[in-house]
Coordinates of C-alpha atoms and ligand atoms in Angstrom, one line a residue:
M3 CA 82.0 79.8 248.3
C4 CA 85.1 79.7 250.5
G5 CA 84.9 78.1 253.9
I6 CA 86.9 78.9 257.0
V7 CA 87.5 77.0 260.2
G8 CA 89.7 77.6 263.2
V9 CA 90.4 75.4 266.2
L10 CA 92.1 76.1 269.6
G11 CA 91.9 72.5 270.7
T12 CA 93.1 70.1 273.3
H13 CA 94.2 67.4 270.9
Q14 CA 95.9 67.3 267.5
V15 CA 93.8 69.7 265.3
A16 CA 94.8 68.6 261.8
P17 CA 92.1 65.9 261.5
L18 CA 89.5 68.2 263.1
L19 CA 90.3 70.9 260.7
V20 CA 90.0 68.5 257.6
E21 CA 86.7 67.1 259.1
S22 CA 85.2 70.5 259.5
L23 CA 86.3 71.5 255.9
K24 CA 84.4 68.4 254.7
R25 CA 81.3 69.9 256.3
L26 CA 81.9 73.0 254.3
E27 CA 82.5 71.2 251.0
Y28 CA 78.9 71.9 250.0
R29 CA 79.7 75.5 249.5
G30 CA 81.8 74.8 246.5
Y31 CA 85.7 75.1 246.4
D32 CA 88.6 74.3 244.1
S33 CA 91.5 74.0 246.5
A34 CA 92.0 73.6 250.3
G35 CA 94.6 74.0 253.0
I36 CA 95.4 74.1 256.7
A37 CA 98.0 75.7 259.0
T38 CA 98.9 74.7 262.5
I39 CA 101.3 75.6 265.3
S40 CA 103.5 73.0 266.8
D41 CA 106.2 73.7 269.3
G42 CA 105.6 77.4 268.6
R43 CA 106.3 76.8 264.8
L44 CA 103.8 77.7 262.1
D45 CA 103.4 75.3 259.2
R46 CA 100.9 74.7 256.5
R47 CA 99.7 72.3 253.8
R48 CA 97.8 73.1 250.7
A49 CA 96.4 71.1 247.7
V50 CA 94.4 71.8 244.6
G51 CA 91.1 70.0 244.0
K52 CA 89.0 68.0 246.3
L53 CA 89.8 67.6 250.1
V54 CA 90.9 64.1 249.5
N55 CA 94.1 65.6 247.9
L56 CA 94.8 67.5 251.0
S57 CA 94.2 64.5 253.2
D58 CA 96.5 62.5 251.0
L59 CA 99.2 65.2 251.4
L60 CA 98.7 65.1 255.2
V61 CA 99.4 61.3 255.2
H62 CA 102.8 61.9 253.7
E63 CA 103.5 65.3 255.4
P64 CA 101.5 65.3 258.6
L65 CA 101.0 68.5 260.6
A66 CA 101.0 68.5 264.3
G67 CA 99.7 71.0 266.7
R68 CA 96.6 71.8 268.9
A69 CA 96.0 75.2 267.1
G70 CA 95.2 75.6 263.5
I71 CA 93.1 77.3 260.7
G72 CA 91.7 75.8 257.5
H73 CA 90.1 76.9 254.3
T74 CA 88.4 75.7 251.2
R75 CA 88.9 78.3 248.4
W76 CA 86.6 79.1 245.5
A77 CA 88.9 81.0 243.2
T78 CA 88.2 84.7 242.7
H79 CA 91.8 86.3 242.3
G80 CA 94.1 83.9 240.4
A81 CA 93.5 80.3 239.3
A82 CA 93.1 77.3 241.6
T83 CA 96.8 76.5 242.3
V84 CA 98.8 75.7 245.4
A85 CA 100.3 79.1 245.5
N86 CA 96.9 80.7 245.5
A87 CA 95.3 78.4 248.1
H88 CA 94.9 79.5 251.7
P89 CA 96.2 79.8 254.3
H90 CA 98.4 82.6 253.1
R91 CA 101.6 83.1 255.1
A92 CA 103.7 86.1 255.6
G93 CA 106.6 85.8 258.2
T94 CA 104.9 84.7 261.5
V95 CA 101.3 85.1 260.4
A96 CA 99.0 82.8 258.5
V97 CA 95.4 84.0 257.4
V98 CA 92.4 82.4 255.8
H99 CA 89.9 84.6 254.1
N100 CA 86.4 84.6 252.5
G101 CA 85.2 87.5 250.4
I102 CA 87.1 90.1 248.4
I103 CA 89.6 92.8 249.4
E104 CA 88.5 95.5 247.0
N105 CA 91.5 97.8 247.5
F106 CA 93.9 95.0 247.2
R107 CA 95.6 96.5 244.1
E108 CA 96.5 99.7 245.9
L109 CA 97.6 97.8 249.0
R110 CA 99.8 95.6 246.8
E111 CA 101.4 98.6 245.3
E112 CA 101.9 100.1 248.7
L113 CA 103.5 96.9 250.1
S114 CA 105.7 96.4 247.0
K115 CA 107.1 100.0 247.4
D116 CA 107.9 99.0 251.1
G117 CA 109.9 96.0 249.8
Y118 CA 107.5 93.2 250.3
S119 CA 107.1 90.6 247.6
F120 CA 104.2 88.4 246.7
E121 CA 104.0 84.6 246.2
S122 CA 100.4 84.5 245.0
E123 CA 97.9 86.3 242.8
T124 CA 95.4 86.7 245.5
D125 CA 93.9 89.6 247.3
T126 CA 94.3 87.7 250.6
E127 CA 98.1 87.8 250.5
T128 CA 97.9 91.5 251.0
V129 CA 96.2 91.0 254.4
A130 CA 98.9 88.6 255.4
L131 CA 101.6 91.2 254.4
L132 CA 99.8 94.0 256.1
M133 CA 99.7 92.0 259.3
R134 CA 103.4 91.1 258.9
R135 CA 104.3 94.7 258.5
A136 CA 102.2 95.7 261.5
L137 CA 103.8 93.0 263.7
A138 CA 107.3 94.0 262.4
S139 CA 106.6 97.6 263.6
G140 CA 106.4 96.1 267.1
K141 CA 102.7 95.9 267.5
A142 CA 101.1 93.0 269.3
P143 CA 98.7 90.8 267.3
Q144 CA 95.6 92.5 268.7
E145 CA 96.8 96.0 268.0
A146 CA 98.0 94.9 264.6
T147 CA 94.6 93.5 263.8
A148 CA 92.9 96.8 264.5
E149 CA 95.4 98.6 262.3
V150 CA 95.1 96.1 259.4
L151 CA 91.3 95.9 259.5
G152 CA 91.2 99.7 259.2
R153 CA 93.0 99.4 255.9
L154 CA 90.6 96.8 254.2
H155 CA 87.8 97.7 252.0
G156 CA 85.4 95.1 250.7
A157 CA 83.7 92.2 252.2
F158 CA 85.6 89.6 254.2
A159 CA 85.6 87.0 256.9
L160 CA 89.3 86.4 258.3
C161 CA 91.0 84.2 260.7
F162 CA 94.6 84.6 261.7
L163 CA 97.0 82.4 263.3
F164 CA 100.3 83.6 264.8
E165 CA 103.6 81.8 265.1
G166 CA 104.6 81.3 268.8
E167 CA 101.0 81.8 269.9
E168 CA 99.5 78.5 270.6
D169 CA 96.5 80.0 272.3
L170 CA 95.4 82.6 270.0
L171 CA 93.2 83.0 267.0
I172 CA 92.0 86.4 265.8
C173 CA 89.0 86.6 263.4
A174 CA 87.0 89.4 261.8
R175 CA 83.8 89.7 260.0
K176 CA 82.7 92.3 257.5
G177 CA 80.2 91.3 254.8
S178 CA 80.9 87.5 255.0
P179 CA 79.5 85.6 257.9
L180 CA 81.6 84.1 260.7
A181 CA 80.7 82.2 263.8
I182 CA 82.6 81.5 267.0
G183 CA 82.1 78.1 268.7
H184 CA 82.5 77.6 272.5
G185 CA 83.7 74.2 273.7
D186 CA 85.0 72.9 277.1
G187 CA 88.5 74.4 277.2
E188 CA 88.4 74.6 273.4
M189 CA 87.3 77.3 271.0
F190 CA 86.3 77.3 267.3
V191 CA 85.8 79.5 264.4
G192 CA 83.7 78.6 261.3
S193 CA 82.0 80.2 258.3
D194 CA 78.8 78.7 259.6
A195 CA 77.5 76.7 262.5
I196 CA 77.3 73.6 260.2
A197 CA 81.2 73.4 260.1
L198 CA 81.2 73.4 264.0
A199 CA 78.3 71.3 264.8
P200 CA 80.2 68.1 265.7
M201 CA 82.4 70.2 268.0
T202 CA 79.9 72.4 269.8
D203 CA 76.3 73.6 269.8
R204 CA 77.2 76.8 271.5
I205 CA 77.7 79.5 269.0
T206 CA 78.2 83.3 268.9
Y207 CA 77.5 85.0 265.6
L208 CA 79.7 88.0 264.9
E209 CA 78.0 91.0 263.8
E210 CA 78.8 93.3 260.8
G211 CA 82.3 94.8 261.5
D212 CA 83.0 92.7 264.6
W213 CA 86.3 91.1 265.3
A214 CA 87.4 88.8 268.1
V215 CA 90.4 87.8 270.0
I216 CA 90.1 84.1 270.9
T217 CA 92.0 82.0 273.5
R218 CA 90.9 78.7 274.9
A219 CA 89.5 80.7 277.8
G220 CA 86.9 82.4 275.6
A221 CA 86.4 85.2 273.0
Q222 CA 86.8 89.0 273.5
I223 CA 84.7 90.6 270.8
F224 CA 85.2 94.1 269.5
D225 CA 82.8 96.1 267.2
A226 CA 83.8 98.1 264.1
Q227 CA 84.9 101.0 266.2
N228 CA 87.1 98.7 268.3
R229 CA 84.9 98.9 271.3
R230 CA 84.3 95.9 273.5
A231 CA 81.0 94.2 272.4
N232 CA 78.8 91.6 274.0
R233 CA 77.4 89.1 271.6
A234 CA 75.1 86.4 272.9
I235 CA 76.0 82.7 272.8
S236 CA 73.1 80.7 271.3
R237 CA 72.5 77.0 271.3
I238 CA 71.9 75.7 267.8
Q239 CA 69.9 72.6 267.1
V240 CA 72.5 70.1 266.0
D241 CA 69.7 68.2 264.2
A242 CA 69.3 71.3 262.0
T243 CA 73.0 70.9 260.9
R244 CA 72.9 67.4 260.0
I245 CA 74.3 66.8 256.7
E246 CA 73.8 63.2 255.4
K247 CA 72.6 61.6 252.3
A248 CA 70.3 59.2 254.2
G249 CA 70.9 56.4 251.6
Y250 CA 70.5 58.6 248.6
K251 CA 73.3 58.8 246.1
H252 CA 73.3 62.6 246.1
F253 CA 72.2 65.4 248.4
M254 CA 70.2 66.8 245.3
A255 CA 68.4 63.5 245.0
K256 CA 67.6 63.5 248.7
E257 CA 66.5 67.1 248.6
I258 CA 64.2 66.6 245.6
A259 CA 62.6 63.7 247.4
E260 CA 62.1 65.7 250.7
Q261 CA 60.0 68.3 249.0
P262 CA 56.6 66.9 249.9
V263 CA 57.6 66.8 253.6
V264 CA 59.3 70.1 253.8
L265 CA 56.5 71.8 251.8
A266 CA 54.0 70.4 254.3
D267 CA 56.1 71.8 257.2
A268 CA 56.1 75.3 255.6
L269 CA 52.3 75.1 255.1
R270 CA 51.8 74.0 258.7
H271 CA 54.0 76.8 260.0
Y272 CA 52.2 79.6 258.0
T273 CA 48.6 78.4 258.2
R274 CA 46.0 77.4 260.8
E275 CA 42.6 75.8 260.6
G276 CA 40.7 77.8 257.9
G277 CA 43.2 80.6 257.4
L278 CA 46.6 82.1 257.1
N279 CA 49.0 82.3 260.0
L280 CA 51.7 84.9 259.1
P281 CA 53.2 87.3 261.4
E282 CA 51.0 90.2 262.5
D283 CA 53.1 92.8 260.7
I284 CA 52.6 91.2 257.4
D285 CA 49.6 93.4 256.5
F286 CA 49.4 94.6 252.9
S287 CA 46.4 96.9 253.4
A288 CA 48.5 100.1 253.0
V289 CA 51.0 98.8 250.6
D290 CA 51.0 100.3 247.1
R291 CA 53.8 98.2 245.5
V292 CA 56.1 95.3 246.3
T293 CA 59.6 94.9 244.8
L294 CA 61.1 91.4 244.9
V295 CA 64.9 91.0 244.6
A296 CA 67.1 87.8 244.5
C297 CA 69.6 85.9 242.4
G298 CA 69.4 82.8 240.3
T299 CA 66.8 80.4 241.2
A300 CA 65.6 82.5 244.1
H301 CA 65.0 85.2 241.4
Y302 CA 62.8 82.8 239.4
A303 CA 60.8 82.3 242.6
C304 CA 60.3 86.1 242.6
H305 CA 59.3 85.9 238.9
V306 CA 56.4 83.4 239.7
A307 CA 55.4 85.5 242.7
K308 CA 55.0 88.6 240.4
Y309 CA 52.2 86.8 238.6
L310 CA 50.6 85.8 241.9
F311 CA 50.9 89.3 243.6
E312 CA 49.4 90.9 240.4
S313 CA 46.6 88.4 239.8
L314 CA 45.5 87.6 243.4
A315 CA 46.0 91.0 245.0
G316 CA 46.0 93.4 242.1
L317 CA 49.3 94.6 243.8
P318 CA 51.9 96.1 241.3
C319 CA 55.1 94.1 241.6
D320 CA 58.5 94.7 240.3
I321 CA 61.2 92.0 240.2
D322 CA 64.9 92.2 239.6
V323 CA 68.2 90.3 240.0
A324 CA 70.0 91.8 242.9
S325 CA 73.2 92.4 241.0
E326 CA 71.3 94.8 238.6
F327 CA 68.9 96.4 241.2
R328 CA 71.6 97.5 243.6
Y329 CA 73.4 99.6 240.8
R330 CA 70.5 101.0 238.9
E331 CA 69.3 103.1 241.9
P332 CA 65.5 102.3 241.5
P333 CA 63.2 104.8 243.1
L334 CA 61.3 103.3 245.8
S335 CA 58.1 104.6 247.5
D336 CA 57.8 104.8 251.2
R337 CA 54.4 103.0 250.8
S338 CA 56.1 100.0 249.2
W339 CA 57.6 96.9 250.6
A340 CA 60.8 95.3 249.5
L341 CA 61.1 91.6 249.6
F342 CA 64.5 89.7 249.4
I343 CA 64.5 86.0 248.7
S344 CA 67.5 83.9 249.5
Q345 CA 68.1 80.3 250.5
S346 CA 71.5 81.0 252.2
G347 CA 70.6 84.5 253.3
E348 CA 74.1 85.5 252.7
T349 CA 74.2 86.2 249.0
A350 CA 76.3 89.4 248.6
D351 CA 74.2 91.2 246.0
T352 CA 71.0 90.4 247.6
L353 CA 72.3 91.7 251.0
A354 CA 73.6 94.9 249.2
A355 CA 70.2 95.3 247.6
L356 CA 68.5 95.0 251.0
R357 CA 70.7 97.6 252.4
Y358 CA 70.0 99.9 249.5
S359 CA 66.3 99.6 250.1
R360 CA 66.3 99.7 253.9
D361 CA 65.6 103.4 254.5
K362 CA 63.5 103.9 251.3
V363 CA 60.6 101.5 251.7
A364 CA 57.9 101.0 254.4
K365 CA 59.1 97.4 255.2
V366 CA 62.0 95.1 254.3
V367 CA 60.8 91.4 254.3
S368 CA 63.0 88.5 253.7
V369 CA 62.1 84.9 252.7
V370 CA 65.1 82.8 253.8
N371 CA 66.2 79.2 254.7
V372 CA 68.7 80.3 257.3
P373 CA 67.1 82.3 260.1
T374 CA 70.4 83.3 261.5
S375 CA 71.6 84.7 258.2
S376 CA 72.6 88.3 257.5
I377 CA 69.7 88.9 255.3
A378 CA 67.3 87.6 257.9
R379 CA 68.8 89.6 260.6
E380 CA 68.8 92.8 258.7
S381 CA 65.1 92.6 257.6
D382 CA 62.1 94.0 259.4
V383 CA 60.4 90.6 259.1
A384 CA 62.2 87.4 258.2
L385 CA 60.0 84.5 257.1
P386 CA 61.9 81.1 257.2
I387 CA 60.9 78.7 254.5
M388 CA 61.3 75.6 256.6
A389 CA 63.2 73.6 253.9
G390 CA 65.9 72.3 256.3
I391 CA 69.6 72.5 255.3
E392 CA 70.1 72.4 251.6
V393 CA 73.5 71.0 250.6
G394 CA 73.3 70.3 246.9
V395 CA 74.6 73.3 245.1
A396 CA 71.6 73.3 242.7
S397 CA 68.6 74.7 244.7
T398 CA 65.6 72.4 244.7
K399 CA 63.6 72.2 248.0
A400 CA 64.4 75.7 248.8
F401 CA 63.0 76.8 245.5
T402 CA 59.6 75.1 246.0
C403 CA 59.5 76.2 249.7
Q404 CA 60.2 79.8 248.5
L405 CA 57.3 79.5 246.1
A406 CA 55.1 78.1 248.9
V407 CA 55.8 81.0 251.2
L408 CA 55.5 83.6 248.4
T409 CA 52.2 82.1 247.4
L410 CA 51.0 82.4 250.9
L411 CA 52.1 86.1 251.0
A412 CA 50.2 86.7 247.7
L413 CA 47.1 85.2 249.2
K414 CA 47.5 87.4 252.3
A415 CA 47.9 90.4 250.0
G416 CA 44.8 89.5 248.3
Q417 CA 42.9 89.2 251.5
D418 CA 44.3 92.4 253.1
R419 CA 43.5 94.4 249.8
G420 CA 40.0 93.0 249.6
C421 CA 40.5 91.1 246.4
L422 CA 40.0 87.8 248.2
S423 CA 37.5 86.8 250.8
R424 CA 38.7 84.8 253.8
E425 CA 36.6 81.9 252.3
Q426 CA 38.4 82.2 249.1
V427 CA 41.7 82.0 250.9
A428 CA 40.5 79.1 252.9
A429 CA 39.6 77.3 249.6
H430 CA 43.1 78.0 248.2
L431 CA 44.6 76.6 251.4
E432 CA 42.5 73.5 251.3
N433 CA 44.0 72.9 247.8
F434 CA 47.4 73.7 249.0
R435 CA 47.3 70.9 251.5
C436 CA 46.8 68.4 248.7
L437 CA 50.0 69.6 247.1
P438 CA 52.5 67.3 248.9
G439 CA 50.4 64.3 247.8
L440 CA 50.6 65.5 244.2
M441 CA 54.4 66.1 244.6
N442 CA 54.7 62.5 245.6
H443 CA 53.0 61.5 242.4
A444 CA 55.3 63.7 240.4
L445 CA 58.4 62.0 242.2
S446 CA 57.1 58.6 241.0
L447 CA 57.9 59.7 237.5
A448 CA 61.6 59.4 238.3
D449 CA 62.1 56.2 236.4
D450 CA 60.4 57.5 233.2
I451 CA 62.5 60.6 233.5
A452 CA 65.7 58.8 234.0
A453 CA 64.9 56.8 230.8
L454 CA 64.4 59.7 228.6
S455 CA 67.2 61.7 230.3
E456 CA 69.6 59.2 228.7
Q457 CA 68.6 60.7 225.4
L458 CA 68.4 64.3 226.5
A459 CA 72.1 63.8 227.6
E460 CA 73.0 63.5 224.0
A461 CA 71.8 67.0 223.2
Q462 CA 74.0 70.0 222.7
D463 CA 71.2 72.6 223.3
I464 CA 67.9 72.2 225.0
L465 CA 65.0 74.8 225.2
F466 CA 62.3 75.0 227.9
L467 CA 59.0 76.8 227.0
G468 CA 56.2 78.0 229.3
R469 CA 53.6 80.6 229.5
G470 CA 52.3 82.7 232.4
P471 CA 53.8 81.5 235.7
M472 CA 55.2 78.6 233.7
Y473 CA 57.5 81.0 232.0
P474 CA 59.7 81.4 235.0
L475 CA 59.6 77.7 235.5
A476 CA 61.0 77.2 232.0
L477 CA 63.8 79.7 233.0
E478 CA 64.4 77.6 236.3
G479 CA 64.3 74.3 234.3
A480 CA 66.9 75.5 232.0
L481 CA 69.1 76.9 234.7
K482 CA 68.9 73.7 236.7
L483 CA 69.8 71.6 233.6
K484 CA 72.8 73.8 232.6
E485 CA 74.3 74.0 236.0
I486 CA 74.5 70.4 236.7
S487 CA 74.6 68.7 233.3
Y488 CA 76.6 71.4 231.5
I489 CA 74.2 71.2 228.5
H490 CA 73.4 74.6 227.1
A491 CA 69.8 75.2 227.9
E492 CA 67.6 78.3 227.6
G493 CA 64.1 79.0 228.9
Y494 CA 61.6 81.2 226.9
A495 CA 58.1 82.5 227.2
S496 CA 56.4 80.3 224.6
G497 CA 54.9 83.4 222.9
E498 CA 58.5 84.7 222.3
L499 CA 59.5 81.8 220.4
K500 CA 58.9 83.2 216.9
H501 CA 60.6 86.5 217.8
G502 CA 64.0 84.8 217.5
P503 CA 64.7 81.4 219.3
I504 CA 62.6 79.4 216.6
A505 CA 65.6 79.8 214.5
L506 CA 67.5 77.3 216.7
I507 CA 64.9 74.6 216.2
D508 CA 65.8 71.5 214.3
N509 CA 65.5 67.7 215.0
R510 CA 68.5 67.8 217.3
V511 CA 67.1 70.4 219.8
P512 CA 64.8 68.9 222.5
V513 CA 62.2 71.4 223.4
I514 CA 60.6 70.8 226.8
V515 CA 57.2 72.4 227.1
L516 CA 55.8 72.9 230.6
A517 CA 51.9 73.3 230.0
P518 CA 49.3 72.3 232.5
R519 CA 45.9 72.4 231.0
D520 CA 45.1 75.9 232.2
H521 CA 43.5 78.9 230.3
L522 CA 46.8 79.4 228.5
F523 CA 47.0 75.9 227.4
E524 CA 45.7 76.3 223.8
K525 CA 48.2 79.2 223.2
T526 CA 51.2 77.2 224.4
V527 CA 50.2 74.2 222.3
S528 CA 50.1 76.5 219.2
N529 CA 53.6 77.4 219.9
M530 CA 54.5 73.8 220.5
Q531 CA 53.0 73.0 217.0
E532 CA 55.3 75.6 215.4
V533 CA 58.2 73.7 217.0
M534 CA 56.9 70.3 215.7
A535 CA 56.3 71.8 212.2
R536 CA 60.1 72.5 212.1
H537 CA 60.9 68.9 213.2
G538 CA 61.7 69.9 216.7
K539 CA 61.7 67.2 219.4
V540 CA 59.0 68.1 221.8
L541 CA 58.8 66.7 225.5
L542 CA 55.4 67.8 226.6
L543 CA 54.8 67.9 230.5
S544 CA 51.1 68.2 231.2
D545 CA 48.2 66.6 233.0
A546 CA 46.2 63.8 231.5
A547 CA 43.7 66.1 229.8
G548 CA 46.5 68.1 228.2
I549 CA 48.4 65.1 227.0
Q550 CA 45.4 63.6 225.5
E551 CA 44.6 66.8 223.7
A552 CA 48.0 67.7 222.5
G553 CA 50.4 64.7 223.1
A554 CA 50.1 63.3 219.6
G555 CA 53.2 63.9 217.5
C556 CA 55.4 64.8 220.7
W557 CA 58.7 63.1 221.0
K558 CA 57.8 62.2 224.6
T559 CA 55.2 63.1 227.1
L560 CA 55.2 63.1 230.9
T561 CA 51.8 63.0 232.6
L562 CA 51.5 65.0 235.8
P563 CA 48.6 65.0 238.2
Q564 CA 45.9 67.7 237.6
V565 CA 46.7 70.6 239.9
P566 CA 44.9 73.9 240.6
D567 CA 46.5 76.8 238.5
L568 CA 47.9 78.5 241.6
F569 CA 50.1 75.6 242.5
A570 CA 51.2 74.3 239.2
P571 CA 54.6 76.1 239.3
I572 CA 55.4 74.2 242.6
L573 CA 54.3 70.9 241.2
Y574 CA 56.0 71.3 237.8
A575 CA 59.3 72.2 239.5
V576 CA 59.7 68.6 240.5
P577 CA 59.9 67.0 237.0
A578 CA 62.1 69.9 236.0
Q579 CA 64.5 69.0 238.8
L580 CA 64.4 65.4 238.0
L581 CA 65.1 66.0 234.3
A582 CA 68.2 68.0 235.3
Y583 CA 69.3 65.5 237.8
H584 CA 68.9 62.4 235.6
T585 CA 70.5 64.2 232.6
A586 CA 73.5 65.0 234.8
I587 CA 73.7 61.3 236.1
A588 CA 73.6 60.2 232.4
K589 CA 76.4 62.6 231.6
G590 CA 78.4 61.5 234.6
T591 CA 78.9 65.1 236.1
D592 CA 79.4 66.0 239.7
V593 CA 75.8 66.6 240.6
D594 CA 76.2 68.0 244.2
Q595 CA 79.2 70.2 243.5
P596 CA 79.1 71.2 239.8
R597 CA 82.2 72.8 238.4
N598 CA 82.8 76.5 239.1
L599 CA 79.6 76.8 241.2
A600 CA 79.4 77.8 244.9
K601 CA 76.4 77.2 247.2
S602 CA 76.6 80.6 249.0
V603 CA 77.7 83.4 246.8
T604 CA 79.2 85.9 249.3
V605 CA 81.1 87.9 246.7
E606 CA 79.6 90.2 244.0
Ligands
LIG720 C1 70.7 77.6 241.3 C2 71.0 78.2 242.6 C3 71.5 79.6 242.6 C4 70.9 80.3 243.8 C5 71.5 81.8 243.9 C6 70.9 82.6 245.0 O1 70.3 76.2 241.5 O2 71.0 77.6 243.7 O3 71.1 80.2 241.4 O4 69.5 80.3 243.8 O5 72.9 81.7 244.0 O6 71.3 82.0 246.2 P1 70.5 82.3 247.5 O7 69.2 81.8 247.4 O8 71.3 81.6 248.6 O9 70.5 83.7 247.7

């Protein structure tokens, strides 16, 4: 989603702004712009498409100045055009904005009646005009900000720059994260610490409703009631913000390859010799139900976890996508726990679902990759997945680490509820420790997968089938493939095939069957036979025993190592990711920043 930077520097800021925006590219965007103040004059440059277009523009039309703001925009209100790109300017003020101003129509009407006209279709321009009107009424920037913020509904992070004010930025946070960076005689604002990492490691995270008046001397922070607020400065580990491809062609390739290592890190973090090592307050003894809520890939991790909580712990488990959960007003018991799964920890719907649940359940637990995120901070217990920064828009290592942490939670639930003995849990953990090695084996299939992906890339539609915990994997495999290769793909529970989707089968539709040789194998194979009987092109992913038993007649097979049932979803995620990756490569799409997608979805 959109990215914000702001700099009160000691040198020319335009290059710094563009550099920081580059670090936010991973969030997804379709236009970009910067504004600076030079000799008291406010000026801006904006360009559609990748940042290189903005850089080119700046070569021909440079911007001087030691104070500035910048933005990458992911279009919500109005197409990706220069007029809609940020910063938006109204008179002496420029503003960049993440999020959505929900009451912008009514504000637009009010401003139009007051004689103000609009140059863009965006909700953001209303904020610039409200500020212009407040300033025109004689208010100083600080007073004007308090007034304007009071008029805005919705979720936003904002950063204002004022003509004539070379030592002033005002920023605000409600619903969209924002961080302030402290330098030596310089100050910075960024949508996340990653954007600011090359400039400073001293960060203040604004809290919900906070706004700040920033000069080179420091930041004065106010809370939602406009009272002065003290917010700590924390030191971030710059290592944790390093975003480099380390020799890989794409971040996604690097992140797929990193999985054995980060998974082992997560395991080390949550286990100790012979047992689990989860925080003390993770005790499921008195819990009568768990509700797991997330979006997209993280939701599929919940879907796998449902099988695990139910089978290992006999614990009833509901799952839902956050955008539905938050509005259907589900009844929640005060003996239940709600779990929110999110890589970014900032997904708007997941955060809203968390807030809905907070007073209704006994405990709010989150499983996140960003420990400083809003979701982590608003949970009773936040469990980091230890995946390290994930830059590729398509989630890979975060998914498998989410699965790892959820599997450990399900084992803990089994132990706390008397369904599993400590010895049984220890035996599962012993198996778990072999998983990174098995994942390395799965990664070694990359060349075979690349070869067959050349042919998958020709397909118009692709189906994924699985049973039991492999069903959510089929959904995830299809999601991964469609988001980066733009090939239409669907995942189905194998048993559902003849209830409709079988009508799609012909010799042009590849059907990818995820079927480790487990207790459901025979059933899945029967469904696979039904596909083959209709000339469907089956790609079977199984272990050696499964391939030997059912590989004959398949279009292609991929042999994975044998894996204990409990960990099969984590292992089979790897070839599913590689299939998506190599098919996208064969199609020549933008793997790390696929069209229309954003890494952190901070709007509904
Ligand atoms: C797909 C993908 C998305 C995210 C979803 C939730 O590859 O990455 O479906 O899983 O947008 O994001 P987080 O986990 O940040 O809440």
